[in-house]
PDB file of C-alpha atoms in Angstrom:
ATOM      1  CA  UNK A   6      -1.290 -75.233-198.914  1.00 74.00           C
ATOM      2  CA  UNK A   7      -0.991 -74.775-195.354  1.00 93.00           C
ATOM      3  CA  UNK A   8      -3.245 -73.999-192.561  1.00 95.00           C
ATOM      4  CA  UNK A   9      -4.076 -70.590-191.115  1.00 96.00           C
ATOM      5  CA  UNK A  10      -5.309 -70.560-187.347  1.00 97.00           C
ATOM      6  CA  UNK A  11      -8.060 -67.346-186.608  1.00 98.00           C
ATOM      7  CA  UNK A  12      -8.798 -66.471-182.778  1.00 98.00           C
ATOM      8  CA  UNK A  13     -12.240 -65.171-183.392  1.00 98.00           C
ATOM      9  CA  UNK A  14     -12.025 -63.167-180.564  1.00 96.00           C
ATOM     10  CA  UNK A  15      -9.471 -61.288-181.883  1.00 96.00           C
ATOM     11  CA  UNK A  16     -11.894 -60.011-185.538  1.00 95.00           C
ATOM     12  CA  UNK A  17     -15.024 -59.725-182.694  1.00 92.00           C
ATOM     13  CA  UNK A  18     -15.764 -60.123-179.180  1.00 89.00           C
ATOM     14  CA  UNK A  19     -19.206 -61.371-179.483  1.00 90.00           C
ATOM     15  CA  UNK A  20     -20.728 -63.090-182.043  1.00 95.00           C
ATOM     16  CA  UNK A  21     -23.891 -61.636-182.429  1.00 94.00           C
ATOM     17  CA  UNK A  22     -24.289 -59.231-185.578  1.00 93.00           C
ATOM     18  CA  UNK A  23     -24.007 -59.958-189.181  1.00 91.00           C
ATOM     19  CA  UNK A  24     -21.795 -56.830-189.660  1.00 93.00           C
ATOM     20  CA  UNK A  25     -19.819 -58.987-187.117  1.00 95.00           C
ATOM     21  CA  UNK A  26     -20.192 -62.052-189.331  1.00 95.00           C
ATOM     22  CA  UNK A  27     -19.303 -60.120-192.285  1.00 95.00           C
ATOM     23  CA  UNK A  28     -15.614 -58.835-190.470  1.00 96.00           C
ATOM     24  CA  UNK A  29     -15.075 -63.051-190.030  1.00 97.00           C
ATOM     25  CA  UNK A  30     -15.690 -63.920-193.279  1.00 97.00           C
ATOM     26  CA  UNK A  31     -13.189 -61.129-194.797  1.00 97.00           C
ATOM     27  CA  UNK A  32     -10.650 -63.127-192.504  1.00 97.00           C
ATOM     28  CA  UNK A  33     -11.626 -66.792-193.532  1.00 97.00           C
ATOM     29  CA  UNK A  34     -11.805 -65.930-197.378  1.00 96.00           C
ATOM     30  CA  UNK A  35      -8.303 -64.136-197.494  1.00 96.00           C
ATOM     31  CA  UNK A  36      -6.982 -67.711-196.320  1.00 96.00           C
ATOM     32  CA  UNK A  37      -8.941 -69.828-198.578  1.00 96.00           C
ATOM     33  CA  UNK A  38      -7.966 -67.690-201.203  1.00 95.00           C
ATOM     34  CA  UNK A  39      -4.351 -68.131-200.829  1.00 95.00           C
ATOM     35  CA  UNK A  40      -4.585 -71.883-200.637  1.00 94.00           C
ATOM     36  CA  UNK A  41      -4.850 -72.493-196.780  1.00 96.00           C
ATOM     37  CA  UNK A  42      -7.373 -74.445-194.967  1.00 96.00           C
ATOM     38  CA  UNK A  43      -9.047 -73.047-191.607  1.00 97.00           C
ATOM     39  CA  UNK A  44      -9.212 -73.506-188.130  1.00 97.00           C
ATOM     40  CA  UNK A  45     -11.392 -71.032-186.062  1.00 97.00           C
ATOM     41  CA  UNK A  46     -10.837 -71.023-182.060  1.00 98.00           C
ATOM     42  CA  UNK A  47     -13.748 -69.561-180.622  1.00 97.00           C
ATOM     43  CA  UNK A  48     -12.097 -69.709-177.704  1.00 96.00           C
ATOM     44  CA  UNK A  49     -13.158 -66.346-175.115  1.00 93.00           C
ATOM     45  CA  UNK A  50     -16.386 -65.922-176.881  1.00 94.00           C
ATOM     46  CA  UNK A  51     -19.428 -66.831-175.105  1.00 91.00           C
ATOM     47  CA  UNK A  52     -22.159 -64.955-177.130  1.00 92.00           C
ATOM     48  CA  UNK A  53     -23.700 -66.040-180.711  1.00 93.00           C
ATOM     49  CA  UNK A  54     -26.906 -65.411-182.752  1.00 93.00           C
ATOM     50  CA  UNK A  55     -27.011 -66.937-186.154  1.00 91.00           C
ATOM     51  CA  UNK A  56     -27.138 -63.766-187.921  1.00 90.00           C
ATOM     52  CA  UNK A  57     -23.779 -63.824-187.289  1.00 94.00           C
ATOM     53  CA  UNK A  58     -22.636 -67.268-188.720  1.00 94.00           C
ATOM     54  CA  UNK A  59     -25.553 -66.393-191.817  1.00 92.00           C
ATOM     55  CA  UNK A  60     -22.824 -63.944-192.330  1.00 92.00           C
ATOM     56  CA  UNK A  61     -19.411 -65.605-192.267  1.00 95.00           C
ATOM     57  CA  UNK A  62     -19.530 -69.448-192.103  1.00 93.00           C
ATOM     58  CA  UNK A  63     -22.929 -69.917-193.938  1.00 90.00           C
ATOM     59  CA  UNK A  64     -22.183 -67.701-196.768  1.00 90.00           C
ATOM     60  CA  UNK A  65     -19.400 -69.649-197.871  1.00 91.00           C
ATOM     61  CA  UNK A  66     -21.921 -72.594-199.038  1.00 87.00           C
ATOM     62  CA  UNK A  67     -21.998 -71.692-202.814  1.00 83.00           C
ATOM     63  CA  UNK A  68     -18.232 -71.460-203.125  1.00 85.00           C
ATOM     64  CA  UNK A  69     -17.576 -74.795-201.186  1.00 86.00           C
ATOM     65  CA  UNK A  70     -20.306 -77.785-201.265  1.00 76.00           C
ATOM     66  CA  UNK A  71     -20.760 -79.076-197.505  1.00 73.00           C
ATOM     67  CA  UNK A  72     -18.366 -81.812-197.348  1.00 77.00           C
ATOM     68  CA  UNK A  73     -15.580 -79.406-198.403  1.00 87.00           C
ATOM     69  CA  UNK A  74     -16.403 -76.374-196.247  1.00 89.00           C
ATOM     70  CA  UNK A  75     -16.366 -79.168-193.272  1.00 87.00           C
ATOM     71  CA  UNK A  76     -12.516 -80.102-194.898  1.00 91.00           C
ATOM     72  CA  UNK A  77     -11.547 -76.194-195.339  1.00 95.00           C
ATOM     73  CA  UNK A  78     -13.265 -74.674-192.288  1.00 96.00           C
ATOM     74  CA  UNK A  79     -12.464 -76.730-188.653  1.00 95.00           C
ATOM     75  CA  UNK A  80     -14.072 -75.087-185.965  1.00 96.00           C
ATOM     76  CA  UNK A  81     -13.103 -75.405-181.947  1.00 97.00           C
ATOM     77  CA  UNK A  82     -13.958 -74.375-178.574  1.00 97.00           C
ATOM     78  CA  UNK A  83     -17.490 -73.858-179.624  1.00 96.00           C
ATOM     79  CA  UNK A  84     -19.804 -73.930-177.050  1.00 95.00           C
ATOM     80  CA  UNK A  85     -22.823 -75.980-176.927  1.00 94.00           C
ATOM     81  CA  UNK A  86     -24.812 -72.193-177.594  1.00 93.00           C
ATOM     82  CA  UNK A  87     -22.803 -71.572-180.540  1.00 94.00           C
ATOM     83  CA  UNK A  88     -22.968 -75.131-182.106  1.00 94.00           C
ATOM     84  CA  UNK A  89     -26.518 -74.822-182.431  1.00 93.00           C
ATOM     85  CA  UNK A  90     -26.470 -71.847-184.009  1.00 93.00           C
ATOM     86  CA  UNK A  91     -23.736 -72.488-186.346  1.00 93.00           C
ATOM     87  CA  UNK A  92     -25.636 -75.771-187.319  1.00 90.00           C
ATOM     88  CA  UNK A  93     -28.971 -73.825-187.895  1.00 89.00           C
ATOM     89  CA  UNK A  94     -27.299 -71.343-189.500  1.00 89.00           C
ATOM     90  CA  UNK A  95     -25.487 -74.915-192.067  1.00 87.00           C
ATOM     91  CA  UNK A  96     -28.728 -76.413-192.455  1.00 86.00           C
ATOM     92  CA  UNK A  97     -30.818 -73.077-193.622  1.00 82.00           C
ATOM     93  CA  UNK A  98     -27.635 -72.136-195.910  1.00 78.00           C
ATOM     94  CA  UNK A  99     -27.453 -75.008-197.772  1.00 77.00           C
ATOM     95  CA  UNK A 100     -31.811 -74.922-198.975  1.00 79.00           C
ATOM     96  CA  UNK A 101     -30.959 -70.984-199.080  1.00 75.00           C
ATOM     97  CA  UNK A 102     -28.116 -71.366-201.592  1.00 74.00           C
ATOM     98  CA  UNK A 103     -30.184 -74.513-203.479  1.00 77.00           C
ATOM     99  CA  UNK A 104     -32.827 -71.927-204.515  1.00 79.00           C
ATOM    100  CA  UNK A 105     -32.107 -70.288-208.247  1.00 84.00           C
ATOM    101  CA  UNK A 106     -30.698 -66.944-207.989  1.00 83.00           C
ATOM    102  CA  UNK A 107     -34.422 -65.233-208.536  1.00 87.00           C
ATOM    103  CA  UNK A 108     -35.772 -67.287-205.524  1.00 85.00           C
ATOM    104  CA  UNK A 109     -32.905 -66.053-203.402  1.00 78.00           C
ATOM    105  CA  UNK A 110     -33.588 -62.495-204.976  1.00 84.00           C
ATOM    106  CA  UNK A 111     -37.636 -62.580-204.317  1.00 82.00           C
ATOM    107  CA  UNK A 112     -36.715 -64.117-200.304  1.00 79.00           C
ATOM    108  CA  UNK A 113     -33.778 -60.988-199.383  1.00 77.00           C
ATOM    109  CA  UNK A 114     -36.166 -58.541-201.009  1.00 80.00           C
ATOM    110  CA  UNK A 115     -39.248 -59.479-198.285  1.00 79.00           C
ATOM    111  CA  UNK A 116     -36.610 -59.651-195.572  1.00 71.00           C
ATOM    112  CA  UNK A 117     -35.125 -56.265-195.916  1.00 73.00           C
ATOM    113  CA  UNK A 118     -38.851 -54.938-196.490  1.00 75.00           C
ATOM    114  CA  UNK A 119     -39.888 -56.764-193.206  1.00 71.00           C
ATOM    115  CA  UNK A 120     -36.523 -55.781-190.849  1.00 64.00           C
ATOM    116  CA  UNK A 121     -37.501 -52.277-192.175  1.00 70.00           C
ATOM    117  CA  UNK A 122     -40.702 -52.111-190.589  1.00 68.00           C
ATOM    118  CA  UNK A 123     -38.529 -52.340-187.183  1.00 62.00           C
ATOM    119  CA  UNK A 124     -36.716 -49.233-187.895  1.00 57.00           C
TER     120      UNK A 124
END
C-alpha cells in the first residue's frame, strides 16, 4: 500500500462542475482501489463550487466513514475558497449519505425536477 500523488490541475483546470468532479473521482477511486492512499495538490487551481467536490470527494462518504476518508484522502494547497467548499460539501455528504436509500432516492428525484425547470 503506497501512496499515489494527483495534480488536480492536471484531470481539470477549474473546479467548478460536477462532470468535473465526476473526472476526479474516476482518478481517486482507481488508487484506493489498488490499495494506495491519496494526496491531492490543488496546486494552480483557483476556482471551486461545491458541485464539484459533491462529485468527487463527497461521494466517497458511503465507501469510507469520515475518519478514514480524512486517513485515505490528504488534501493540499487548497485555498481558503476551496476549503470552504470542500468542508460544506463534507458536512452535507455525511447527513446526505445517513439518509436510507429511499430518502436519498425521494431528495435526487426533486433536485433533477427543480435544475430542470432552468433548462
Amino acid at each position: 500500500m503506497g501512496q499515489t500523488s494527483i495534480k488536480v490541475s492536471n484531470v481539470t483546470p477549474r473546479c467548478l462542475t460536477g462532470m468535473a468532479g465526476e473526472k476526479l473521482l474516476t482518478a481517486v477511486r482507481s488508487a484506493l482501489d489498488k490499495g494506495d492512499d491519496v494526496c491531492l495538490d490543488f496546486s494552480d487551481v483557483t476556482m471551486f463550487a461545491s458541485l464539484f467536490f459533491n462529485n468527487s470527494i463527497a461521494k466517497l462518504i458511503p465507501e469510507l466513514p469520515p475518519e478514514n476518508l480524512a486517513k485515505r484522502v490528504q488534501v493540499k494547497n487548497l485555498n481558503d475558497t476551496g476549503k470552504k467548499a470542500l468542508s460544506r460539501s463534507l458536512e452535507v455528504g455525511g447527513i446526505f449519505y445517513k439518509l436510507d436509500p429511499q430518502e436519498r432516492e425521494n431528495i435526487e428525484m426533486i433536485i433533477k425536477k427543480s435544475l430542470s425547470l432552468w433548462e
